[in-house]
Amino acid sequence: MASFDLTHFELLDKPIFGKAVFEPPFKANSSFVDEARFVFIIKGKSNLYVPNDTLSLETSDSFLMKCDNFVNIWEKNEDDEKSQVMVMHFYPDVLKHIYDNNIPDVFKSSEVKPHGPVAKIKTNEMLINYIKSLEFYFQNPSLMNDELIKLKVRELIQVMLNSDQSGVIKNMFSDLFKANAYDFKEIIHAHLYEDLSLQDLAFFTGLSLSTFKRKFKTVFNTSPTQYIKSKRLEKAVSLLQTTDQRISEIAYDCGFNDIGYFSKLFKSAYQVSPSDYKKSLV
């Protein structure tokens, strides 16, 4: 089993700042209820899947996640070293405590159209210096106390706002603890060609696997396995017809990590192998 080491500082008996060091590949499914998180990747790379989108992340990237469901798949590092992340947790009651019940206006609901569940934050010198200051306390944990935790939370919020040239973070702050609503088809079509399991898709919809399968059959009039397989093969045919990509690249782009399995499915559906199909187009 891969190692996972987590150290954190608490306030009101809840983790506020944490540092995780773990061995990839590693998969984490997280469901945030009345919680949001800021994450800075000290080292590592991952694909972060949300109900309606996917983000590719790497070393020095930082991002903000609001209430929602997330699947984060961390890839093996090229140098085989462990991945490291710094995390800050936001909770409504903790923010009220930190601001003595005088929550800044930026956290109050607005009429602006809600942003998606996650947003990258531009990494700049101000943010890097902030992360370095947190690292000092993880190396010297006895120096951290409740007042410093409150100070560092307020500082991070200000750093994010000062780095927010597009207004995206301010928009997310106004809706931080309210989950977005998604259409069932929107979730499915957003991840047709991703290497996600049916359990992951069910997780995004907030349904049990059995309920998810029943709803899928009602919506699409077929099973999820058959529908996804069919759509992936249709995309493969399109890529074979319109691109010069290698068969292995096409398989990967269509959500197949096993080229042998892809070739077997393709031949079963079209009575010809992918390579022979491509040759027939010349």
GROMACS .gro file of N, CA and C in nm, residues 98-232:
model
  405
   98ILE      N    1  -1.292   3.327   1.298
   98ILE     CA    2  -1.172   3.404   1.263
   98ILE      C    3  -1.204   3.552   1.249
   99TYR      N    4  -1.320   3.583   1.193
   99TYR     CA    5  -1.358   3.723   1.169
   99TYR      C    6  -1.452   3.776   1.277
  100ASP      N    7  -1.462   3.706   1.389
  100ASP     CA    8  -1.548   3.751   1.500
  100ASP      C    9  -1.690   3.782   1.453
  101ASN      N   10  -1.743   3.694   1.368
  101ASN     CA   11  -1.879   3.706   1.314
  101ASN      C   12  -1.899   3.823   1.219
  102ASN      N   13  -1.792   3.895   1.188
  102ASN     CA   14  -1.801   4.004   1.089
  102ASN      C   15  -1.741   3.956   0.957
  103ILE      N   16  -1.809   3.862   0.894
  103ILE     CA   17  -1.760   3.803   0.770
  103ILE      C   18  -1.747   3.911   0.663
  104PRO      N   19  -1.632   3.918   0.593
  104PRO     CA   20  -1.615   4.018   0.487
  104PRO      C   21  -1.721   4.003   0.378
  105ASP      N   22  -1.753   4.113   0.314
  105ASP     CA   23  -1.857   4.113   0.210
  105ASP      C   24  -1.826   4.016   0.097
  106VAL      N   25  -1.697   3.989   0.075
  106VAL     CA   26  -1.658   3.903  -0.037
  106VAL      C   27  -1.715   3.762  -0.021
  107PHE      N   28  -1.748   3.722   0.103
  107PHE     CA   29  -1.804   3.589   0.126
  107PHE      C   30  -1.957   3.587   0.123
  108LYS      N   31  -2.018   3.702   0.102
  108LYS     CA   32  -2.163   3.709   0.100
  108LYS      C   33  -2.217   3.683  -0.040
  109SER      N   34  -2.332   3.619  -0.047
  109SER     CA   35  -2.391   3.581  -0.176
  109SER      C   36  -2.410   3.702  -0.266
  110SER      N   37  -2.388   3.680  -0.395
  110SER     CA   38  -2.406   3.786  -0.493
  110SER      C   39  -2.496   3.735  -0.605
  111GLU      N   40  -2.532   3.826  -0.695
  111GLU     CA   41  -2.618   3.789  -0.808
  111GLU      C   42  -2.536   3.740  -0.927
  112VAL      N   43  -2.404   3.737  -0.912
  112VAL     CA   44  -2.317   3.693  -1.021
  112VAL      C   45  -2.340   3.545  -1.047
  113LYS      N   46  -2.335   3.505  -1.174
  113LYS     CA   47  -2.352   3.364  -1.210
  113LYS      C   48  -2.245   3.280  -1.141
  114PRO      N   49  -2.285   3.173  -1.074
  114PRO     CA   50  -2.189   3.090  -1.000
  114PRO      C   51  -2.078   3.036  -1.089
  115HIS      N   52  -1.956   3.032  -1.035
  115HIS     CA   53  -1.843   2.974  -1.106
  115HIS      C   54  -1.846   2.823  -1.089
  116GLY      N   55  -1.765   2.754  -1.166
  116GLY     CA   56  -1.753   2.610  -1.151
  116GLY      C   57  -1.696   2.573  -1.016
  117PRO      N   58  -1.682   2.443  -0.989
  117PRO     CA   59  -1.639   2.398  -0.856
  117PRO      C   60  -1.491   2.415  -0.827
  118VAL      N   61  -1.412   2.448  -0.927
  118VAL     CA   62  -1.267   2.461  -0.904
  118VAL      C   63  -1.210   2.569  -0.996
  119ALA      N   64  -1.106   2.636  -0.949
  119ALA     CA   65  -1.038   2.738  -1.030
  119ALA      C   66  -0.891   2.740  -0.996
  120LYS      N   67  -0.808   2.749  -1.099
  120LYS     CA   68  -0.665   2.765  -1.078
  120LYS      C   69  -0.638   2.908  -1.031
  121ILE      N   70  -0.535   2.922  -0.950
  121ILE     CA   71  -0.494   3.054  -0.901
  121ILE      C   72  -0.356   3.084  -0.957
  122LYS      N   73  -0.340   3.201  -1.010
  122LYS     CA   74  -0.211   3.238  -1.068
  122LYS      C   75  -0.102   3.236  -0.961
  123THR      N   76   0.001   3.157  -0.985
  123THR     CA   77   0.112   3.147  -0.890
  123THR      C   78   0.206   3.264  -0.911
  124ASN      N   79   0.224   3.346  -0.808
  124ASN     CA   80   0.313   3.461  -0.818
  124ASN      C   81   0.404   3.465  -0.695
  125GLU      N   82   0.490   3.565  -0.691
  125GLU     CA   83   0.588   3.574  -0.583
  125GLU      C   84   0.521   3.587  -0.446
  126MET      N   85   0.411   3.660  -0.442
  126MET     CA   86   0.339   3.679  -0.316
  126MET      C   87   0.288   3.545  -0.262
  127LEU      N   88   0.234   3.462  -0.351
  127LEU     CA   89   0.183   3.332  -0.310
  127LEU      C   90   0.296   3.237  -0.271
  128ILE      N   91   0.404   3.239  -0.347
  128ILE     CA   92   0.520   3.154  -0.316
  128ILE      C   93   0.576   3.188  -0.177
  129ASN      N   94   0.587   3.317  -0.148
  129ASN     CA   95   0.638   3.359  -0.017
  129ASN      C   96   0.544   3.318   0.095
  130TYR      N   97   0.414   3.320   0.066
  130TYR     CA   98   0.317   3.277   0.167
  130TYR      C   99   0.336   3.127   0.197
  131ILE      N  100   0.351   3.048   0.092
  131ILE     CA  101   0.371   2.903   0.110
  131ILE      C  102   0.499   2.877   0.189
  132LYS      N  103   0.604   2.952   0.160
  132LYS     CA  104   0.730   2.937   0.233
  132LYS      C  105   0.711   2.968   0.382
  133SER      N  106   0.628   3.068   0.410
  133SER     CA  107   0.604   3.103   0.550
  133SER      C  108   0.528   2.991   0.623
  134LEU      N  109   0.438   2.924   0.551
  134LEU     CA  110   0.368   2.810   0.611
  134LEU      C  111   0.463   2.693   0.633
  135GLU      N  112   0.553   2.673   0.538
  135GLU     CA  113   0.651   2.564   0.548
  135GLU      C  114   0.734   2.578   0.675
  136PHE      N  115   0.765   2.702   0.711
  136PHE     CA  116   0.842   2.728   0.833
  136PHE      C  117   0.772   2.669   0.955
  137TYR      N  118   0.640   2.686   0.961
  137TYR     CA  119   0.565   2.636   1.077
  137TYR      C  120   0.552   2.484   1.077
  138PHE      N  121   0.551   2.423   0.959
  138PHE     CA  122   0.549   2.277   0.955
  138PHE      C  123   0.683   2.220   1.000
  139GLN      N  124   0.789   2.297   0.978
  139GLN     CA  125   0.920   2.254   1.025
  139GLN      C  126   0.940   2.286   1.173
  140ASN      N  127   0.861   2.383   1.222
  140ASN     CA  128   0.869   2.424   1.364
  140ASN      C  129   0.728   2.429   1.423
  141PRO      N  130   0.660   2.316   1.433
  141PRO     CA  131   0.518   2.313   1.474
  141PRO      C  132   0.491   2.370   1.612
  142SER      N  133   0.589   2.367   1.700
  142SER     CA  134   0.566   2.418   1.836
  142SER      C  135   0.545   2.570   1.837
  143LEU      N  136   0.582   2.637   1.728
  143LEU     CA  137   0.567   2.783   1.722
  143LEU      C  138   0.428   2.826   1.676
  144MET      N  139   0.351   2.731   1.622
  144MET     CA  140   0.217   2.765   1.573
  144MET      C  141   0.116   2.765   1.688
  145ASN      N  142   0.024   2.862   1.687
  145ASN     CA  143  -0.083   2.868   1.786
  145ASN      C  144  -0.212   2.917   1.719
  146ASP      N  145  -0.321   2.922   1.794
  146ASP     CA  146  -0.451   2.957   1.736
  146ASP      C  147  -0.451   3.095   1.672
  147GLU      N  148  -0.388   3.191   1.737
  147GLU     CA  149  -0.388   3.327   1.683
  147GLU      C  150  -0.311   3.334   1.551
  148LEU      N  151  -0.201   3.259   1.542
  148LEU     CA  152  -0.125   3.256   1.417
  148LEU      C  153  -0.205   3.186   1.307
  149ILE      N  154  -0.277   3.082   1.343
  149ILE     CA  155  -0.360   3.013   1.244
  149ILE      C  156  -0.464   3.109   1.187
  150LYS      N  157  -0.530   3.183   1.274
  150LYS     CA  158  -0.630   3.280   1.228
  150LYS      C  159  -0.566   3.386   1.139
  151LEU      N  160  -0.448   3.431   1.177
  151LEU     CA  161  -0.376   3.531   1.099
  151LEU      C  162  -0.339   3.477   0.961
  152LYS      N  163  -0.292   3.352   0.956
  152LYS     CA  164  -0.248   3.293   0.828
  152LYS      C  165  -0.368   3.265   0.737
  153VAL      N  166  -0.484   3.233   0.794
  153VAL     CA  167  -0.603   3.214   0.711
  153VAL      C  168  -0.642   3.346   0.646
  154ARG      N  169  -0.646   3.451   0.725
  154ARG     CA  170  -0.682   3.583   0.671
  154ARG      C  171  -0.580   3.628   0.566
  155GLU      N  172  -0.454   3.597   0.592
  155GLU     CA  173  -0.349   3.635   0.497
  155GLU      C  174  -0.367   3.563   0.363
  156LEU      N  175  -0.396   3.433   0.368
  156LEU     CA  176  -0.414   3.358   0.244
  156LEU      C  177  -0.533   3.411   0.164
  157ILE      N  178  -0.641   3.441   0.232
  157ILE     CA  179  -0.758   3.496   0.164
  157ILE      C  180  -0.722   3.625   0.092
  158GLN      N  181  -0.644   3.710   0.158
  158GLN     CA  182  -0.603   3.836   0.096
  158GLN      C  183  -0.507   3.813  -0.019
  159VAL      N  184  -0.417   3.716  -0.004
  159VAL     CA  185  -0.322   3.684  -0.112
  159VAL      C  186  -0.399   3.636  -0.236
  160MET      N  187  -0.499   3.551  -0.216
  160MET     CA  188  -0.578   3.503  -0.329
  160MET      C  189  -0.654   3.616  -0.396
  161LEU      N  190  -0.713   3.704  -0.318
  161LEU     CA  191  -0.788   3.816  -0.375
  161LEU      C  192  -0.695   3.911  -0.450
  162ASN      N  193  -0.576   3.935  -0.395
  162ASN     CA  194  -0.481   4.024  -0.461
  162ASN      C  195  -0.428   3.964  -0.591
  163SER      N  196  -0.432   3.832  -0.602
  163SER     CA  197  -0.385   3.764  -0.723
  163SER      C  198  -0.496   3.744  -0.825
  164ASP      N  199  -0.616   3.784  -0.790
  164ASP     CA  200  -0.736   3.753  -0.868
  164ASP      C  201  -0.769   3.864  -0.968
  165GLN      N  202  -0.695   3.868  -1.078
  165GLN     CA  203  -0.715   3.973  -1.177
  165GLN      C  204  -0.844   3.954  -1.257
  166SER      N  205  -0.890   3.830  -1.270
  166SER     CA  206  -1.009   3.801  -1.350
  166SER      C  207  -1.139   3.812  -1.271
  167GLY      N  208  -1.130   3.810  -1.139
  167GLY     CA  209  -1.250   3.815  -1.056
  167GLY      C  210  -1.310   3.678  -1.027
  168VAL      N  211  -1.247   3.572  -1.076
  168VAL     CA  212  -1.299   3.436  -1.058
  168VAL      C  213  -1.301   3.396  -0.911
  169ILE      N  214  -1.192   3.425  -0.839
  169ILE     CA  215  -1.183   3.385  -0.699
  169ILE      C  216  -1.285   3.460  -0.615
  170LYS      N  217  -1.301   3.589  -0.642
  170LYS     CA  218  -1.402   3.668  -0.570
  170LYS      C  219  -1.540   3.609  -0.594
  171ASN      N  220  -1.566   3.569  -0.717
  171ASN     CA  221  -1.694   3.507  -0.751
  171ASN      C  222  -1.713   3.377  -0.672
  172MET      N  223  -1.608   3.296  -0.664
  172MET     CA  224  -1.618   3.169  -0.591
  172MET      C  225  -1.637   3.191  -0.441
  173PHE      N  226  -1.570   3.292  -0.387
  173PHE     CA  227  -1.585   3.322  -0.244
  173PHE      C  228  -1.731   3.352  -0.209
  174SER      N  229  -1.802   3.417  -0.300
  174SER     CA  230  -1.941   3.455  -0.271
  174SER      C  231  -2.035   3.335  -0.271
  175ASP      N  232  -1.986   3.221  -0.318
  175ASP     CA  233  -2.070   3.101  -0.328
  175ASP      C  234  -1.993   2.978  -0.281
  176LEU      N  235  -1.901   2.998  -0.188
  176LEU     CA  236  -1.801   2.897  -0.153
  176LEU      C  237  -1.860   2.770  -0.095
  177PHE      N  238  -1.968   2.782  -0.019
  177PHE     CA  239  -2.023   2.666   0.052
  177PHE      C  240  -2.157   2.620  -0.005
  178LYS      N  241  -2.182   2.657  -0.130
  178LYS     CA  242  -2.305   2.614  -0.198
  178LYS      C  243  -2.267   2.531  -0.320
  179ALA      N  244  -2.306   2.406  -0.320
  179ALA     CA  245  -2.272   2.316  -0.430
  179ALA      C  246  -2.350   2.353  -0.556
  180ASN      N  247  -2.285   2.338  -0.671
  180ASN     CA  248  -2.351   2.362  -0.798
  180ASN      C  249  -2.447   2.247  -0.831
  181ALA      N  250  -2.545   2.277  -0.913
  181ALA     CA  251  -2.638   2.174  -0.961
  181ALA      C  252  -2.598   2.137  -1.104
  182TYR      N  253  -2.602   2.007  -1.134
  182TYR     CA  254  -2.561   1.961  -1.267
  182TYR      C  255  -2.670   1.875  -1.329
  183ASP      N  256  -2.678   1.883  -1.460
  183ASP     CA  257  -2.766   1.794  -1.535
  183ASP      C  258  -2.697   1.658  -1.547
  184PHE      N  259  -2.773   1.551  -1.536
  184PHE     CA  260  -2.717   1.415  -1.542
  184PHE      C  261  -2.637   1.394  -1.671
  185LYS      N  262  -2.694   1.435  -1.784
  185LYS     CA  263  -2.625   1.417  -1.912
  185LYS      C  264  -2.497   1.499  -1.918
  186GLU      N  265  -2.499   1.617  -1.857
  186GLU     CA  266  -2.380   1.703  -1.856
  186GLU      C  267  -2.262   1.632  -1.791
  187ILE      N  268  -2.288   1.565  -1.680
  187ILE     CA  269  -2.182   1.493  -1.609
  187ILE      C  270  -2.128   1.379  -1.694
  188ILE      N  271  -2.217   1.302  -1.753
  188ILE     CA  272  -2.174   1.187  -1.834
  188ILE      C  273  -2.092   1.232  -1.954
  189HIS      N  274  -2.142   1.331  -2.027
  189HIS     CA  275  -2.073   1.375  -2.149
  189HIS      C  276  -1.941   1.446  -2.119
  190ALA      N  277  -1.927   1.501  -2.000
  190ALA     CA  278  -1.801   1.567  -1.964
  190ALA      C  279  -1.689   1.466  -1.944
  191HIS      N  280  -1.724   1.339  -1.917
  191HIS     CA  281  -1.621   1.240  -1.883
  191HIS      C  282  -1.628   1.113  -1.967
  192LEU      N  283  -1.688   1.122  -2.086
  192LEU     CA  284  -1.701   1.004  -2.171
  192LEU      C  285  -1.566   0.942  -2.205
  193TYR      N  286  -1.465   1.027  -2.222
  193TYR     CA  287  -1.336   0.978  -2.272
  193TYR      C  288  -1.227   0.984  -2.166
  194GLU      N  289  -1.268   0.988  -2.040
  194GLU     CA  290  -1.172   0.989  -1.929
  194GLU      C  291  -1.161   0.848  -1.870
  195ASP      N  292  -1.047   0.821  -1.810
  195ASP     CA  293  -1.025   0.691  -1.748
  195ASP      C  294  -1.086   0.688  -1.608
  196LEU      N  295  -1.219   0.700  -1.604
  196LEU     CA  296  -1.292   0.699  -1.477
  196LEU      C  297  -1.385   0.578  -1.472
  197SER      N  298  -1.406   0.527  -1.354
  197SER     CA  299  -1.493   0.410  -1.336
  197SER      C  300  -1.639   0.453  -1.327
  198LEU      N  301  -1.730   0.358  -1.340
  198LEU     CA  302  -1.872   0.387  -1.321
  198LEU      C  303  -1.897   0.436  -1.178
  199GLN      N  304  -1.819   0.383  -1.084
  199GLN     CA  305  -1.832   0.427  -0.945
  199GLN      C  306  -1.798   0.575  -0.932
  200ASP      N  307  -1.696   0.621  -1.008
  200ASP     CA  308  -1.659   0.763  -1.007
  200ASP      C  309  -1.772   0.849  -1.063
  201LEU      N  310  -1.830   0.805  -1.174
  201LEU     CA  311  -1.940   0.881  -1.235
  201LEU      C  312  -2.061   0.885  -1.141
  202ALA      N  313  -2.089   0.773  -1.076
  202ALA     CA  314  -2.198   0.771  -0.979
  202ALA      C  315  -2.170   0.867  -0.865
  203PHE      N  316  -2.045   0.873  -0.823
  203PHE     CA  317  -2.002   0.963  -0.716
  203PHE      C  318  -2.030   1.109  -0.753
  204PHE      N  319  -2.001   1.146  -0.879
  204PHE     CA  320  -2.025   1.283  -0.925
  204PHE      C  321  -2.174   1.316  -0.923
  205THR      N  322  -2.258   1.218  -0.950
  205THR     CA  323  -2.402   1.244  -0.953
  205THR      C  324  -2.465   1.238  -0.814
  206GLY      N  325  -2.388   1.192  -0.716
  206GLY     CA  326  -2.441   1.181  -0.580
  206GLY      C  327  -2.532   1.061  -0.561
  207LEU      N  328  -2.520   0.962  -0.650
  207LEU     CA  329  -2.606   0.844  -0.643
  207LEU      C  330  -2.525   0.720  -0.609
  208SER      N  331  -2.591   0.621  -0.554
  208SER     CA  332  -2.525   0.491  -0.536
  208SER      C  333  -2.505   0.430  -0.674
  209LEU      N  334  -2.416   0.333  -0.685
  209LEU     CA  335  -2.387   0.273  -0.815
  209LEU      C  336  -2.511   0.208  -0.875
  210SER      N  337  -2.589   0.138  -0.795
  210SER     CA  338  -2.709   0.071  -0.847
  210SER      C  339  -2.814   0.172  -0.894
  211THR      N  340  -2.832   0.280  -0.817
  211THR     CA  341  -2.928   0.385  -0.856
  211THR      C  342  -2.879   0.457  -0.980
  212PHE      N  343  -2.748   0.481  -0.987
  212PHE     CA  344  -2.688   0.545  -1.104
  212PHE      C  345  -2.715   0.464  -1.230
  213LYS      N  346  -2.697   0.333  -1.222
  213LYS     CA  347  -2.718   0.247  -1.339
  213LYS      C  348  -2.864   0.250  -1.383
  214ARG      N  349  -2.955   0.251  -1.287
  214ARG     CA  350  -3.098   0.256  -1.322
  214ARG      C  351  -3.133   0.388  -1.388
  215LYS      N  352  -3.081   0.498  -1.332
  215LYS     CA  353  -3.111   0.629  -1.392
  215LYS      C  354  -3.049   0.640  -1.530
  216PHE      N  355  -2.929   0.587  -1.546
  216PHE     CA  356  -2.861   0.591  -1.676
  216PHE      C  357  -2.947   0.519  -1.781
  217LYS      N  358  -2.997   0.402  -1.745
  217LYS     CA  359  -3.081   0.325  -1.839
  217LYS      C  360  -3.206   0.403  -1.876
  218THR      N  361  -3.262   0.476  -1.781
  218THR     CA  362  -3.382   0.556  -1.807
  218THR      C  363  -3.350   0.673  -1.900
  219VAL      N  364  -3.236   0.739  -1.877
  219VAL     CA  365  -3.200   0.858  -1.954
  219VAL      C  366  -3.150   0.823  -2.094
  220PHE      N  367  -3.066   0.721  -2.105
  220PHE     CA  368  -3.000   0.689  -2.233
  220PHE      C  369  -3.055   0.563  -2.301
  221ASN      N  370  -3.146   0.494  -2.236
  221ASN     CA  371  -3.208   0.375  -2.292
  221ASN      C  372  -3.108   0.263  -2.322
  222THR      N  373  -3.000   0.260  -2.248
  222THR     CA  374  -2.901   0.153  -2.259
  222THR      C  375  -2.818   0.153  -2.131
  223SER      N  376  -2.732   0.056  -2.115
  223SER     CA  377  -2.649   0.049  -1.995
  223SER      C  378  -2.533   0.148  -2.006
  224PRO      N  379  -2.478   0.195  -1.894
  224PRO     CA  380  -2.365   0.287  -1.899
  224PRO      C  381  -2.244   0.226  -1.969
  225THR      N  382  -2.217   0.099  -1.944
  225THR     CA  383  -2.102   0.034  -2.007
  225THR      C  384  -2.116   0.033  -2.159
  226GLN      N  385  -2.233  -0.005  -2.208
  226GLN     CA  386  -2.256  -0.012  -2.352
  226GLN      C  387  -2.253   0.127  -2.415
  227TYR      N  388  -2.313   0.224  -2.350
  227TYR     CA  389  -2.318   0.360  -2.405
  227TYR      C  390  -2.178   0.420  -2.414
  228ILE      N  391  -2.102   0.410  -2.307
  228ILE     CA  392  -1.968   0.469  -2.304
  228ILE      C  393  -1.878   0.400  -2.405
  229LYS      N  394  -1.887   0.267  -2.411
  229LYS     CA  395  -1.806   0.191  -2.507
  229LYS      C  396  -1.838   0.235  -2.650
  230SER      N  397  -1.966   0.250  -2.680
  230SER     CA  398  -2.010   0.289  -2.814
  230SER      C  399  -1.959   0.428  -2.850
  231LYS      N  400  -1.971   0.524  -2.758
  231LYS     CA  401  -1.927   0.661  -2.784
  231LYS      C  402  -1.775   0.668  -2.803
  232ARG      N  403  -1.702   0.590  -2.726
  232ARG     CA  404  -1.556   0.589  -2.738
  232ARG      C  405  -1.512   0.531  -2.872
   0.00000   0.00000   0.00000
